mmCIF file with all atom_site columns, N, CA and C in Angstrom:
data_model
loop_
_atom_site.group_PDB
_atom_site.id
_atom_site.type_symbol
_atom_site.label_atom_id
_atom_site.label_alt_id
_atom_site.label_comp_id
_atom_site.label_asym_id
_atom_site.label_entity_id
_atom_site.label_seq_id
_atom_site.pdbx_PDB_ins_code
_atom_site.Cartn_x
_atom_site.Cartn_y
_atom_site.Cartn_z
_atom_site.occupancy
_atom_site.B_iso_or_equiv
_atom_site.pdbx_formal_charge
_atom_site.auth_seq_id
_atom_site.auth_comp_id
_atom_site.auth_asym_id
_atom_site.auth_atom_id
_atom_site.pdbx_PDB_model_num
ATOM 1   N N  . UNK A 1 1  ? -0.757  -24.429 -27.220 1.00 0.00 ? 1  UNK A N  1
ATOM 2   C CA . UNK A 1 1  ? -0.678  -23.707 -26.085 1.00 0.00 ? 1  UNK A CA 1
ATOM 3   C C  . UNK A 1 1  ? -2.047  -23.168 -25.700 1.00 0.00 ? 1  UNK A C  1
ATOM 4   N N  . UNK A 1 2  ? -2.623  -22.569 -26.797 1.00 0.00 ? 2  UNK A N  1
ATOM 5   C CA . UNK A 1 2  ? -4.089  -21.959 -26.463 1.00 0.00 ? 2  UNK A CA 1
ATOM 6   C C  . UNK A 1 2  ? -4.950  -23.042 -25.820 1.00 0.00 ? 2  UNK A C  1
ATOM 7   N N  . UNK A 1 3  ? -5.004  -24.277 -26.479 1.00 0.00 ? 3  UNK A N  1
ATOM 8   C CA . UNK A 1 3  ? -5.841  -25.351 -25.963 1.00 0.00 ? 3  UNK A CA 1
ATOM 9   C C  . UNK A 1 3  ? -5.498  -25.617 -24.639 1.00 0.00 ? 3  UNK A C  1
ATOM 10  N N  . UNK A 1 4  ? -4.286  -25.716 -24.298 1.00 0.00 ? 4  UNK A N  1
ATOM 11  C CA . UNK A 1 4  ? -3.815  -25.971 -22.886 1.00 0.00 ? 4  UNK A CA 1
ATOM 12  C C  . UNK A 1 4  ? -4.426  -25.060 -21.994 1.00 0.00 ? 4  UNK A C  1
ATOM 13  N N  . UNK A 1 5  ? -4.486  -23.657 -22.409 1.00 0.00 ? 5  UNK A N  1
ATOM 14  C CA . UNK A 1 5  ? -4.938  -22.572 -21.659 1.00 0.00 ? 5  UNK A CA 1
ATOM 15  C C  . UNK A 1 5  ? -6.536  -22.882 -21.283 1.00 0.00 ? 5  UNK A C  1
ATOM 16  N N  . UNK A 1 6  ? -7.317  -23.148 -22.410 1.00 0.00 ? 6  UNK A N  1
ATOM 17  C CA . UNK A 1 6  ? -8.518  -23.533 -22.117 1.00 0.00 ? 6  UNK A CA 1
ATOM 18  C C  . UNK A 1 6  ? -8.988  -24.660 -21.310 1.00 0.00 ? 6  UNK A C  1
ATOM 19  N N  . UNK A 1 7  ? -8.139  -25.652 -21.327 1.00 0.00 ? 7  UNK A N  1
ATOM 20  C CA . UNK A 1 7  ? -8.322  -26.837 -20.589 1.00 0.00 ? 7  UNK A CA 1
ATOM 21  C C  . UNK A 1 7  ? -8.003  -26.610 -19.113 1.00 0.00 ? 7  UNK A C  1
ATOM 22  N N  . UNK A 1 8  ? -7.374  -25.464 -18.655 1.00 0.00 ? 8  UNK A N  1
ATOM 23  C CA . UNK A 1 8  ? -7.234  -25.168 -17.280 1.00 0.00 ? 8  UNK A CA 1
ATOM 24  C C  . UNK A 1 8  ? -8.492  -24.405 -16.688 1.00 0.00 ? 8  UNK A C  1
ATOM 25  N N  . UNK A 1 9  ? -9.231  -23.921 -17.582 1.00 0.00 ? 9  UNK A N  1
ATOM 26  C CA . UNK A 1 9  ? -10.615 -23.321 -17.019 1.00 0.00 ? 9  UNK A CA 1
ATOM 27  C C  . UNK A 1 9  ? -11.300 -24.369 -16.365 1.00 0.00 ? 9  UNK A C  1
ATOM 28  N N  . UNK A 1 10 ? -11.614 -24.302 -15.091 1.00 0.00 ? 10 UNK A N  1
ATOM 29  C CA . UNK A 1 10 ? -12.475 -25.252 -14.455 1.00 0.00 ? 10 UNK A CA 1
ATOM 30  C C  . UNK A 1 10 ? -13.769 -24.733 -14.222 1.00 0.00 ? 10 UNK A C  1
ATOM 31  N N  . UNK A 1 11 ? -14.759 -25.311 -13.480 1.00 0.00 ? 11 UNK A N  1
ATOM 32  C CA . UNK A 1 11 ? -16.078 -24.881 -13.297 1.00 0.00 ? 11 UNK A CA 1
ATOM 33  C C  . UNK A 1 11 ? -16.141 -23.600 -12.464 1.00 0.00 ? 11 UNK A C  1
ATOM 34  N N  . UNK A 1 12 ? -15.332 -23.570 -11.493 1.00 0.00 ? 12 UNK A N  1
ATOM 35  C CA . UNK A 1 12 ? -15.341 -22.096 -10.701 1.00 0.00 ? 12 UNK A CA 1
ATOM 36  C C  . UNK A 1 12 ? -14.876 -21.054 -11.443 1.00 0.00 ? 12 UNK A C  1
ATOM 37  N N  . UNK A 1 13 ? -13.849 -21.063 -12.403 1.00 0.00 ? 13 UNK A N  1
ATOM 38  C CA . UNK A 1 13 ? -13.446 -19.920 -13.321 1.00 0.00 ? 13 UNK A CA 1
ATOM 39  C C  . UNK A 1 13 ? -14.677 -19.812 -14.382 1.00 0.00 ? 13 UNK A C  1
ATOM 40  N N  . UNK A 1 14 ? -15.359 -20.819 -14.836 1.00 0.00 ? 14 UNK A N  1
ATOM 41  C CA . UNK A 1 14 ? -16.402 -20.580 -15.817 1.00 0.00 ? 14 UNK A CA 1
ATOM 42  C C  . UNK A 1 14 ? -17.667 -19.711 -15.051 1.00 0.00 ? 14 UNK A C  1
ATOM 43  N N  . UNK A 1 15 ? -17.883 -20.202 -13.782 1.00 0.00 ? 15 UNK A N  1
ATOM 44  C CA . UNK A 1 15 ? -19.046 -19.319 -13.045 1.00 0.00 ? 15 UNK A CA 1
ATOM 45  C C  . UNK A 1 15 ? -18.582 -17.929 -13.011 1.00 0.00 ? 15 UNK A C  1
ATOM 46  N N  . UNK A 1 16 ? -17.333 -17.710 -12.693 1.00 0.00 ? 16 UNK A N  1
ATOM 47  C CA . UNK A 1 16 ? -16.910 -16.419 -12.513 1.00 0.00 ? 16 UNK A CA 1
ATOM 48  C C  . UNK A 1 16 ? -17.000 -15.522 -13.840 1.00 0.00 ? 16 UNK A C  1
ATOM 49  N N  . UNK A 1 17 ? -16.640 -16.143 -15.057 1.00 0.00 ? 17 UNK A N  1
ATOM 50  C CA . UNK A 1 17 ? -16.833 -15.629 -16.372 1.00 0.00 ? 17 UNK A CA 1
ATOM 51  C C  . UNK A 1 17 ? -18.179 -15.359 -16.669 1.00 0.00 ? 17 UNK A C  1
ATOM 52  N N  . UNK A 1 18 ? -19.041 -16.277 -16.281 1.00 0.00 ? 18 UNK A N  1
ATOM 53  C CA . UNK A 1 18 ? -20.601 -16.031 -16.642 1.00 0.00 ? 18 UNK A CA 1
ATOM 54  C C  . UNK A 1 18 ? -21.150 -14.937 -15.813 1.00 0.00 ? 18 UNK A C  1
ATOM 55  N N  . UNK A 1 19 ? -20.807 -15.108 -14.513 1.00 0.00 ? 19 UNK A N  1
ATOM 56  C CA . UNK A 1 19 ? -21.222 -13.934 -13.652 1.00 0.00 ? 19 UNK A CA 1
ATOM 57  C C  . UNK A 1 19 ? -20.875 -12.564 -14.212 1.00 0.00 ? 19 UNK A C  1
ATOM 58  N N  . UNK A 1 20 ? -19.599 -12.398 -14.488 1.00 0.00 ? 20 UNK A N  1
ATOM 59  C CA . UNK A 1 20 ? -19.127 -11.054 -14.937 1.00 0.00 ? 20 UNK A CA 1
ATOM 60  C C  . UNK A 1 20 ? -19.716 -10.676 -16.331 1.00 0.00 ? 20 UNK A C  1
ATOM 61  N N  . UNK A 1 21 ? -19.815 -11.742 -17.156 1.00 0.00 ? 21 UNK A N  1
ATOM 62  C CA . UNK A 1 21 ? -20.647 -11.354 -18.315 1.00 0.00 ? 21 UNK A CA 1
ATOM 63  C C  . UNK A 1 21 ? -22.138 -10.993 -18.201 1.00 0.00 ? 21 UNK A C  1
ATOM 64  N N  . UNK A 1 22 ? -22.764 -11.646 -17.228 1.00 0.00 ? 22 UNK A N  1
ATOM 65  C CA . UNK A 1 22 ? -24.197 -11.260 -16.974 1.00 0.00 ? 22 UNK A CA 1
ATOM 66  C C  . UNK A 1 22 ? -24.178 -9.883  -16.385 1.00 0.00 ? 22 UNK A C  1
ATOM 67  N N  . UNK A 1 23 ? -23.225 -9.395  -15.701 1.00 0.00 ? 23 UNK A N  1
ATOM 68  C CA . UNK A 1 23 ? -23.247 -8.043  -15.083 1.00 0.00 ? 23 UNK A CA 1
ATOM 69  C C  . UNK A 1 23 ? -23.330 -7.123  -16.309 1.00 0.00 ? 23 UNK A C  1
ATOM 70  N N  . UNK A 1 24 ? -22.503 -7.364  -17.346 1.00 0.00 ? 24 UNK A N  1
ATOM 71  C CA . UNK A 1 24 ? -22.292 -6.318  -18.350 1.00 0.00 ? 24 UNK A CA 1
ATOM 72  C C  . UNK A 1 24 ? -23.173 -6.670  -19.599 1.00 0.00 ? 24 UNK A C  1
ATOM 73  N N  . UNK A 1 25 ? -23.960 -7.519  -19.752 1.00 0.00 ? 25 UNK A N  1
ATOM 74  C CA . UNK A 1 25 ? -24.710 -7.933  -20.883 1.00 0.00 ? 25 UNK A CA 1
ATOM 75  C C  . UNK A 1 25 ? -25.800 -7.019  -21.030 1.00 0.00 ? 25 UNK A C  1
ATOM 76  N N  . UNK A 1 26 ? -25.768 -6.209  -22.148 1.00 0.00 ? 26 UNK A N  1
ATOM 77  C CA . UNK A 1 26 ? -26.896 -5.270  -22.444 1.00 0.00 ? 26 UNK A CA 1
ATOM 78  C C  . UNK A 1 26 ? -28.229 -5.770  -22.936 1.00 0.00 ? 26 UNK A C  1
ATOM 79  N N  . UNK A 1 27 ? -28.194 -7.049  -23.171 1.00 0.00 ? 27 UNK A N  1
ATOM 80  C CA . UNK A 1 27 ? -29.390 -7.740  -23.878 1.00 0.00 ? 27 UNK A CA 1
ATOM 81  C C  . UNK A 1 27 ? -30.279 -8.064  -22.895 1.00 0.00 ? 27 UNK A C  1
ATOM 82  N N  . UNK A 1 28 ? -29.883 -8.467  -21.622 1.00 0.00 ? 28 UNK A N  1
ATOM 83  C CA . UNK A 1 28 ? -30.944 -8.916  -20.756 1.00 0.00 ? 28 UNK A CA 1
ATOM 84  C C  . UNK A 1 28 ? -31.838 -8.001  -20.286 1.00 0.00 ? 28 UNK A C  1
ATOM 85  N N  . UNK A 1 29 ? -33.234 -8.526  -20.492 1.00 0.00 ? 29 UNK A N  1
ATOM 86  C CA . UNK A 1 29 ? -34.322 -7.671  -20.200 1.00 0.00 ? 29 UNK A CA 1
ATOM 87  C C  . UNK A 1 29 ? -35.024 -7.074  -21.453 1.00 0.00 ? 29 UNK A C  1
ATOM 88  N N  . UNK A 1 30 ? -34.343 -7.341  -22.669 1.00 0.00 ? 30 UNK A N  1
ATOM 89  C CA . UNK A 1 30 ? -34.649 -6.685  -23.923 1.00 0.00 ? 30 UNK A CA 1
ATOM 90  C C  . UNK A 1 30 ? -35.218 -7.618  -24.819 1.00 0.00 ? 30 UNK A C  1
ATOM 91  N N  . UNK A 1 31 ? -36.051 -7.124  -25.841 1.00 0.00 ? 31 UNK A N  1
ATOM 92  C CA . UNK A 1 31 ? -36.393 -7.879  -26.886 1.00 0.00 ? 31 UNK A CA 1
ATOM 93  C C  . UNK A 1 31 ? -35.326 -8.098  -27.738 1.00 0.00 ? 31 UNK A C  1
ATOM 94  N N  . UNK A 1 32 ? -35.034 -9.460  -28.309 1.00 0.00 ? 32 UNK A N  1
ATOM 95  C CA . UNK A 1 32 ? -33.850 -9.866  -29.052 1.00 0.00 ? 32 UNK A CA 1
ATOM 96  C C  . UNK A 1 32 ? -34.372 -10.761 -30.208 1.00 0.00 ? 32 UNK A C  1
ATOM 97  N N  . UNK A 1 33 ? -33.610 -10.722 -31.290 1.00 0.00 ? 33 UNK A N  1
ATOM 98  C CA . UNK A 1 33 ? -33.661 -11.908 -32.357 1.00 0.00 ? 33 UNK A CA 1
ATOM 99  C C  . UNK A 1 33 ? -32.292 -12.395 -32.422 1.00 0.00 ? 33 UNK A C  1
ATOM 100 N N  . UNK A 1 34 ? -32.233 -13.849 -32.355 1.00 0.00 ? 34 UNK A N  1
ATOM 101 C CA . UNK A 1 34 ? -31.128 -14.541 -32.571 1.00 0.00 ? 34 UNK A CA 1
ATOM 102 C C  . UNK A 1 34 ? -31.065 -15.386 -33.918 1.00 0.00 ? 34 UNK A C  1
ATOM 103 N N  . UNK A 1 35 ? -30.199 -15.191 -34.832 1.00 0.00 ? 35 UNK A N  1
ATOM 104 C CA . UNK A 1 35 ? -30.200 -15.905 -35.866 1.00 0.00 ? 35 UNK A CA 1
ATOM 105 C C  . UNK A 1 35 ? -29.220 -17.116 -35.726 1.00 0.00 ? 35 UNK A C  1
ATOM 106 N N  . UNK A 1 36 ? -29.763 -18.212 -35.789 1.00 0.00 ? 36 UNK A N  1
ATOM 107 C CA . UNK A 1 36 ? -28.878 -19.511 -35.572 1.00 0.00 ? 36 UNK A CA 1
ATOM 108 C C  . UNK A 1 36 ? -28.991 -20.378 -36.944 1.00 0.00 ? 36 UNK A C  1
ATOM 109 N N  . UNK A 1 37 ? -28.140 -21.443 -36.807 1.00 0.00 ? 37 UNK A N  1
ATOM 110 C CA . UNK A 1 37 ? -28.176 -22.335 -37.935 1.00 0.00 ? 37 UNK A CA 1
ATOM 111 C C  . UNK A 1 37 ? -29.456 -23.116 -38.106 1.00 0.00 ? 37 UNK A C  1
ATOM 112 N N  . UNK A 1 38 ? -30.289 -23.147 -37.036 1.00 0.00 ? 38 UNK A N  1
ATOM 113 C CA . UNK A 1 38 ? -31.611 -23.769 -37.162 1.00 0.00 ? 38 UNK A CA 1
ATOM 114 C C  . UNK A 1 38 ? -32.762 -22.883 -37.286 1.00 0.00 ? 38 UNK A C  1
ATOM 115 N N  . UNK A 1 39 ? -32.370 -21.600 -37.489 1.00 0.00 ? 39 UNK A N  1
ATOM 116 C CA . UNK A 1 39 ? -33.549 -20.621 -37.819 1.00 0.00 ? 39 UNK A CA 1
ATOM 117 C C  . UNK A 1 39 ? -33.551 -19.454 -36.703 1.00 0.00 ? 39 UNK A C  1
ATOM 118 N N  . UNK A 1 40 ? -34.397 -18.548 -36.875 1.00 0.00 ? 40 UNK A N  1
ATOM 119 C CA . UNK A 1 40 ? -34.439 -17.302 -35.982 1.00 0.00 ? 40 UNK A CA 1
ATOM 120 C C  . UNK A 1 40 ? -35.166 -17.563 -34.671 1.00 0.00 ? 40 UNK A C  1
ATOM 121 N N  . UNK A 1 41 ? -34.783 -17.017 -33.595 1.00 0.00 ? 41 UNK A N  1
ATOM 122 C CA . UNK A 1 41 ? -35.326 -16.977 -32.296 1.00 0.00 ? 41 UNK A CA 1
ATOM 123 C C  . UNK A 1 41 ? -35.567 -15.707 -31.820 1.00 0.00 ? 41 UNK A C  1
ATOM 124 N N  . UNK A 1 42 ? -36.983 -15.369 -31.677 1.00 0.00 ? 42 UNK A N  1
ATOM 125 C CA . UNK A 1 42 ? -37.277 -13.979 -31.219 1.00 0.00 ? 42 UNK A CA 1
ATOM 126 C C  . UNK A 1 42 ? -37.974 -14.025 -29.623 1.00 0.00 ? 42 UNK A C  1
ATOM 127 N N  . UNK A 1 43 ? -37.576 -13.098 -28.873 1.00 0.00 ? 43 UNK A N  1
ATOM 128 C CA . UNK A 1 43 ? -38.388 -13.070 -27.617 1.00 0.00 ? 43 UNK A CA 1
ATOM 129 C C  . UNK A 1 43 ? -37.545 -12.065 -26.822 1.00 0.00 ? 43 UNK A C  1
ATOM 130 N N  . UNK A 1 44 ? -37.679 -12.154 -25.349 1.00 0.00 ? 44 UNK A N  1
ATOM 131 C CA . UNK A 1 44 ? -36.944 -11.498 -24.354 1.00 0.00 ? 44 UNK A CA 1
ATOM 132 C C  . UNK A 1 44 ? -35.768 -12.243 -23.825 1.00 0.00 ? 44 UNK A C  1
ATOM 133 N N  . UNK A 1 45 ? -34.530 -11.670 -23.978 1.00 0.00 ? 45 UNK A N  1
ATOM 134 C CA . UNK A 1 45 ? -33.398 -12.244 -23.277 1.00 0.00 ? 45 UNK A CA 1
ATOM 135 C C  . UNK A 1 45 ? -33.592 -12.211 -21.709 1.00 0.00 ? 45 UNK A C  1
ATOM 136 N N  . UNK A 1 46 ? -33.750 -13.278 -21.020 1.00 0.00 ? 46 UNK A N  1
ATOM 137 C CA . UNK A 1 46 ? -34.095 -13.253 -19.681 1.00 0.00 ? 46 UNK A CA 1
ATOM 138 C C  . UNK A 1 46 ? -32.719 -13.713 -18.774 1.00 0.00 ? 46 UNK A C  1
ATOM 139 N N  . UNK A 1 47 ? -31.788 -14.459 -19.310 1.00 0.00 ? 47 UNK A N  1
ATOM 140 C CA . UNK A 1 47 ? -30.647 -14.777 -18.479 1.00 0.00 ? 47 UNK A CA 1
ATOM 141 C C  . UNK A 1 47 ? -29.582 -15.294 -19.269 1.00 0.00 ? 47 UNK A C  1
ATOM 142 N N  . UNK A 1 48 ? -28.402 -15.482 -18.709 1.00 0.00 ? 48 UNK A N  1
ATOM 143 C CA . UNK A 1 48 ? -27.368 -16.317 -19.144 1.00 0.00 ? 48 UNK A CA 1
ATOM 144 C C  . UNK A 1 48 ? -27.067 -17.455 -18.301 1.00 0.00 ? 48 UNK A C  1
ATOM 145 N N  . UNK A 1 49 ? -27.313 -18.623 -18.789 1.00 0.00 ? 49 UNK A N  1
ATOM 146 C CA . UNK A 1 49 ? -27.229 -19.884 -17.788 1.00 0.00 ? 49 UNK A CA 1
ATOM 147 C C  . UNK A 1 49 ? -25.882 -20.218 -17.457 1.00 0.00 ? 49 UNK A C  1
ATOM 148 N N  . UNK A 1 50 ? -25.756 -21.235 -16.497 1.00 0.00 ? 50 UNK A N  1
ATOM 149 C CA . UNK A 1 50 ? -24.434 -21.455 -15.968 1.00 0.00 ? 50 UNK A CA 1
ATOM 150 C C  . UNK A 1 50 ? -23.322 -22.071 -17.026 1.00 0.00 ? 50 UNK A C  1
ATOM 151 N N  . UNK A 1 51 ? -23.953 -22.368 -18.059 1.00 0.00 ? 51 UNK A N  1
ATOM 152 C CA . UNK A 1 51 ? -23.000 -22.803 -19.433 1.00 0.00 ? 51 UNK A CA 1
ATOM 153 C C  . UNK A 1 51 ? -22.725 -21.721 -20.174 1.00 0.00 ? 51 UNK A C  1
ATOM 154 N N  . UNK A 1 52 ? -23.151 -20.635 -20.115 1.00 0.00 ? 52 UNK A N  1
ATOM 155 C CA . UNK A 1 52 ? -22.954 -19.306 -20.877 1.00 0.00 ? 52 UNK A CA 1
ATOM 156 C C  . UNK A 1 52 ? -23.993 -19.146 -22.170 1.00 0.00 ? 52 UNK A C  1
ATOM 157 N N  . UNK A 1 53 ? -25.018 -20.035 -21.994 1.00 0.00 ? 53 UNK A N  1
ATOM 158 C CA . UNK A 1 53 ? -26.123 -19.905 -23.067 1.00 0.00 ? 53 UNK A CA 1
ATOM 159 C C  . UNK A 1 53 ? -26.997 -18.693 -22.797 1.00 0.00 ? 53 UNK A C  1
ATOM 160 N N  . UNK A 1 54 ? -27.408 -18.010 -23.866 1.00 0.00 ? 54 UNK A N  1
ATOM 161 C CA . UNK A 1 54 ? -28.363 -16.923 -23.720 1.00 0.00 ? 54 UNK A CA 1
ATOM 162 C C  . UNK A 1 54 ? -29.798 -17.685 -23.688 1.00 0.00 ? 54 UNK A C  1
ATOM 163 N N  . UNK A 1 55 ? -30.647 -17.159 -22.611 1.00 0.00 ? 55 UNK A N  1
ATOM 164 C CA . UNK A 1 55 ? -31.830 -17.874 -22.246 1.00 0.00 ? 55 UNK A CA 1
ATOM 165 C C  . UNK A 1 55 ? -32.737 -16.759 -22.894 1.00 0.00 ? 55 UNK A C  1
ATOM 166 N N  . UNK A 1 56 ? -33.664 -17.117 -23.874 1.00 0.00 ? 56 UNK A N  1
ATOM 167 C CA . UNK A 1 56 ? -34.704 -16.340 -24.432 1.00 0.00 ? 56 UNK A CA 1
ATOM 168 C C  . UNK A 1 56 ? -35.919 -16.772 -24.085 1.00 0.00 ? 56 UNK A C  1
ATOM 169 N N  . UNK A 1 57 ? -36.734 -15.918 -23.675 1.00 0.00 ? 57 UNK A N  1
ATOM 170 C CA . UNK A 1 57 ? -38.215 -16.253 -23.516 1.00 0.00 ? 57 UNK A CA 1
ATOM 171 C C  . UNK A 1 57 ? -38.931 -16.013 -24.657 1.00 0.00 ? 57 UNK A C  1
ATOM 172 N N  . UNK A 1 58 ? -39.373 -17.061 -25.522 1.00 0.00 ? 58 UNK A N  1
ATOM 173 C CA . UNK A 1 58 ? -40.097 -16.816 -26.826 1.00 0.00 ? 58 UNK A CA 1
ATOM 174 C C  . UNK A 1 58 ? -41.533 -17.297 -26.578 1.00 0.00 ? 58 UNK A C  1
ATOM 175 N N  . UNK A 1 59 ? -42.260 -17.242 -27.616 1.00 0.00 ? 59 UNK A N  1
ATOM 176 C CA . UNK A 1 59 ? -43.728 -17.497 -27.660 1.00 0.00 ? 59 UNK A CA 1
ATOM 177 C C  . UNK A 1 59 ? -43.794 -19.022 -27.301 1.00 0.00 ? 59 UNK A C  1
ATOM 178 N N  . UNK A 1 60 ? -42.838 -19.814 -27.566 1.00 0.00 ? 60 UNK A N  1
ATOM 179 C CA . UNK A 1 60 ? -42.910 -21.285 -27.332 1.00 0.00 ? 60 UNK A CA 1
ATOM 180 C C  . UNK A 1 60 ? -42.146 -21.714 -25.936 1.00 0.00 ? 60 UNK A C  1
ATOM 181 N N  . UNK A 1 61 ? -41.889 -20.647 -25.022 1.00 0.00 ? 61 UNK A N  1
ATOM 182 C CA . UNK A 1 61 ? -41.129 -21.055 -23.825 1.00 0.00 ? 61 UNK A CA 1
ATOM 183 C C  . UNK A 1 61 ? -39.702 -20.615 -23.887 1.00 0.00 ? 61 UNK A C  1
ATOM 184 N N  . UNK A 1 62 ? -39.122 -20.944 -22.814 1.00 0.00 ? 62 UNK A N  1
ATOM 185 C CA . UNK A 1 62 ? -37.651 -20.677 -22.736 1.00 0.00 ? 62 UNK A CA 1
ATOM 186 C C  . UNK A 1 62 ? -36.870 -21.496 -23.680 1.00 0.00 ? 62 UNK A C  1
ATOM 187 N N  . UNK A 1 63 ? -35.804 -20.737 -24.450 1.00 0.00 ? 63 UNK A N  1
ATOM 188 C CA . UNK A 1 63 ? -34.965 -21.408 -25.171 1.00 0.00 ? 63 UNK A CA 1
ATOM 189 C C  . UNK A 1 63 ? -33.448 -21.171 -24.896 1.00 0.00 ? 63 UNK A C  1
ATOM 190 N N  . UNK A 1 64 ? -32.611 -22.030 -24.722 1.00 0.00 ? 64 UNK A N  1
ATOM 191 C CA . UNK A 1 64 ? -31.326 -21.952 -24.484 1.00 0.00 ? 64 UNK A CA 1
ATOM 192 C C  . UNK A 1 64 ? -30.503 -21.795 -25.737 1.00 0.00 ? 64 UNK A C  1
ATOM 193 N N  . UNK A 1 65 ? -29.821 -20.785 -26.094 1.00 0.00 ? 65 UNK A N  1
ATOM 194 C CA . UNK A 1 65 ? -29.108 -20.406 -27.212 1.00 0.00 ? 65 UNK A CA 1
ATOM 195 C C  . UNK A 1 65 ? -27.679 -20.539 -27.066 1.00 0.00 ? 65 UNK A C  1
ATOM 196 N N  . UNK A 1 66 ? -26.993 -21.496 -27.702 1.00 0.00 ? 66 UNK A N  1
ATOM 197 C CA . UNK A 1 66 ? -25.590 -21.489 -27.488 1.00 0.00 ? 66 UNK A CA 1
ATOM 198 C C  . UNK A 1 66 ? -24.678 -20.994 -28.647 1.00 0.00 ? 66 UNK A C  1
ATOM 199 N N  . UNK A 1 67 ? -25.418 -20.679 -29.808 1.00 0.00 ? 67 UNK A N  1
ATOM 200 C CA . UNK A 1 67 ? -24.719 -20.117 -30.854 1.00 0.00 ? 67 UNK A CA 1
ATOM 201 C C  . UNK A 1 67 ? -25.699 -19.250 -31.758 1.00 0.00 ? 67 UNK A C  1
ATOM 202 N N  . UNK A 1 68 ? -25.112 -18.252 -32.478 1.00 0.00 ? 68 UNK A N  1
ATOM 203 C CA . UNK A 1 68 ? -25.789 -17.471 -33.376 1.00 0.00 ? 68 UNK A CA 1
ATOM 204 C C  . UNK A 1 68 ? -25.422 -16.089 -33.238 1.00 0.00 ? 68 UNK A C  1
ATOM 205 N N  . UNK A 1 69 ? -26.080 -15.175 -33.980 1.00 0.00 ? 69 UNK A N  1
ATOM 206 C CA . UNK A 1 69 ? -25.789 -13.768 -34.030 1.00 0.00 ? 69 UNK A CA 1
ATOM 207 C C  . UNK A 1 69 ? -27.113 -13.159 -33.397 1.00 0.00 ? 69 UNK A C  1
ATOM 208 N N  . UNK A 1 70 ? -27.092 -12.504 -32.210 1.00 0.00 ? 70 UNK A N  1
ATOM 209 C CA . UNK A 1 70 ? -28.069 -11.885 -31.502 1.00 0.00 ? 70 UNK A CA 1
ATOM 210 C C  . UNK A 1 70 ? -27.942 -10.368 -31.648 1.00 0.00 ? 70 UNK A C  1
ATOM 211 N N  . UNK A 1 71 ? -29.377 -9.948  -31.907 1.00 0.00 ? 71 UNK A N  1
ATOM 212 C CA . UNK A 1 71 ? -29.441 -8.437  -32.013 1.00 0.00 ? 71 UNK A CA 1
ATOM 213 C C  . UNK A 1 71 ? -30.669 -7.955  -30.907 1.00 0.00 ? 71 UNK A C  1
ATOM 214 N N  . UNK A 1 72 ? -30.296 -6.739  -30.605 1.00 0.00 ? 72 UNK A N  1
ATOM 215 C CA . UNK A 1 72 ? -31.479 -6.070  -29.750 1.00 0.00 ? 72 UNK A CA 1
ATOM 216 C C  . UNK A 1 72 ? -32.488 -5.435  -30.688 1.00 0.00 ? 72 UNK A C  1
ATOM 217 N N  . UNK A 1 73 ? -33.807 -5.752  -30.599 1.00 0.00 ? 73 UNK A N  1
ATOM 218 C CA . UNK A 1 73 ? -34.757 -5.209  -31.408 1.00 0.00 ? 73 UNK A CA 1
ATOM 219 C C  . UNK A 1 73 ? -35.268 -3.838  -30.890 1.00 0.00 ? 73 UNK A C  1
#
């Protein structure tokens, strides 16, 4: 049942979810650290992309983060 519900989410619905999430995300514009399976990423949270990834501007450039534990520093 749950799987069928998620299968009904199309691109338009995803765009709406991402837009609403961005409106309420307290991390944007702040210094963050994200702990991922591949290591820590630190920088400024600058965006949530159309896929729902957190975009972090790090010393190495923009990084799209799809998983991990994010904290405001």
